[in-house]
Amino acid sequence: MAAVCRIRTVLQKAAALQRLTSVVVKTAPRCSSTLVNNRPYHSFNCIKPLDVVRPSVAVTCLRHYADLPQLTFDQIEARTLNLLKLFDKVDPDKVTVSSHFIDDMGLDSLDVVEIVMAIEDEFGVEINDEEAEKILTVKDAIELLGDKFDVVE
Amino acid sequence: MTQLQQLASVNMKFAVKTLYKNLIFLGREYPKGEKYFRDRCHQAFMKNKDMTDPEKIKELIGRGEYVMKELEALYMLRKYRALKKRYYAE
């Protein structure tokens, strides 16, 4: 019983202290006649208001998260060609920048849809129907991706 | 071919391609493997590549959408079974 009482008093004291410090921080101007919690303010004067550390130099936040460095045309080209060579229907030797999907690589329009899907996955972009319609050669794809990522030569 | 008809056929082409895309995307999880599904899907689309009648194409797209729903149901069932297996010994 005694232990419980002691714990209670300790808790009460802690709560009172917490209240008190917050009040002191809030009421910065010192005025002895002010009443705080129905007691004159000067009875707390022994407690100094908390020092707030203010940095003298403005800290600028430069965060890049997972931002990647700017892509270059060479990178886009290499990744696109690599992706095409992994297609099981495509002959890896036939893949060049200027090759046409349907005429040179012997694919059909549905395969082109799959290639567009693979490009979307590889680069994490979304290619809508109108844009997808214009992709007929490897070069088209690279140019479109260049537009999407604002790549300048 | 009038302009309207041309527009309709272009839209139809997009619809077919979108359907194919969605099916391939769903097929990635197919139990028998992605390649199996992809080959079948490709074959099924190629079988009707010469279709020109818009009504017929619409019907076929409808069938494709039905297949999509079936695939979703299949995955849902698979998930349900996997969950159930964790709770009850068979």
Short mmCIF file of N, CA and C in Angstrom, two decimals, chain B residues 19 22-23 26 61-77:
data_model
loop_
_atom_site.label_atom_id
_atom_site.label_comp_id
_atom_site.label_asym_id
_atom_site.label_seq_id
_atom_site.Cartn_x
_atom_site.Cartn_y
_atom_site.Cartn_z
N LEU B 19 -6.51 -4.96 -74.94
CA LEU B 19 -6.95 -6.26 -74.43
C LEU B 19 -5.78 -7.24 -74.36
N ASN B 22 -3.48 -6.31 -71.53
CA ASN B 22 -4.02 -6.69 -70.23
C ASN B 22 -3.95 -8.19 -70.00
N LEU B 23 -4.24 -8.94 -71.07
CA LEU B 23 -4.19 -10.40 -70.93
C LEU B 23 -2.77 -10.86 -70.64
N LEU B 26 -1.92 -10.11 -67.10
CA LEU B 26 -2.54 -11.07 -66.17
C LEU B 26 -1.87 -12.43 -66.26
N ILE B 61 -13.78 -9.25 -78.63
CA ILE B 61 -13.20 -8.49 -77.51
C ILE B 61 -13.93 -8.84 -76.23
N GLY B 62 -15.26 -8.98 -76.36
CA GLY B 62 -16.07 -9.38 -75.21
C GLY B 62 -15.61 -10.72 -74.66
N ARG B 63 -15.29 -11.63 -75.57
CA ARG B 63 -14.81 -12.94 -75.13
C ARG B 63 -13.47 -12.82 -74.40
N GLY B 64 -12.61 -11.96 -74.95
CA GLY B 64 -11.32 -11.73 -74.31
C GLY B 64 -11.49 -11.18 -72.91
N GLU B 65 -12.46 -10.27 -72.74
CA GLU B 65 -12.70 -9.70 -71.42
C GLU B 65 -13.22 -10.77 -70.46
N TYR B 66 -14.01 -11.67 -71.01
CA TYR B 66 -14.50 -12.79 -70.19
C TYR B 66 -13.33 -13.64 -69.69
N VAL B 67 -12.37 -13.88 -70.60
CA VAL B 67 -11.19 -14.66 -70.21
C VAL B 67 -10.42 -13.94 -69.10
N MET B 68 -10.36 -12.61 -69.21
CA MET B 68 -9.68 -11.85 -68.17
C MET B 68 -10.33 -12.05 -66.82
N LYS B 69 -11.67 -12.03 -66.82
CA LYS B 69 -12.39 -12.21 -65.56
C LYS B 69 -12.16 -13.61 -65.00
N GLU B 70 -12.13 -14.58 -65.91
CA GLU B 70 -11.87 -15.95 -65.48
C GLU B 70 -10.49 -16.07 -64.83
N LEU B 71 -9.52 -15.41 -65.45
CA LEU B 71 -8.16 -15.45 -64.91
C LEU B 71 -8.12 -14.85 -63.51
N GLU B 72 -8.82 -13.73 -63.36
CA GLU B 72 -8.87 -13.09 -62.04
C GLU B 72 -9.49 -14.04 -61.03
N ALA B 73 -10.56 -14.70 -61.44
CA ALA B 73 -11.23 -15.64 -60.54
C ALA B 73 -10.29 -16.78 -60.17
N LEU B 74 -9.52 -17.23 -61.18
CA LEU B 74 -8.57 -18.31 -60.94
C LEU B 74 -7.54 -17.91 -59.89
N TYR B 75 -7.02 -16.70 -60.01
CA TYR B 75 -6.01 -16.24 -59.05
C TYR B 75 -6.61 -16.09 -57.67
N MET B 76 -7.85 -15.61 -57.64
CA MET B 76 -8.52 -15.42 -56.36
C MET B 76 -8.69 -16.77 -55.66
N LEU B 77 -9.10 -17.75 -56.44
CA LEU B 77 -9.31 -19.09 -55.90
C LEU B 77 -8.00 -19.67 -55.40
#
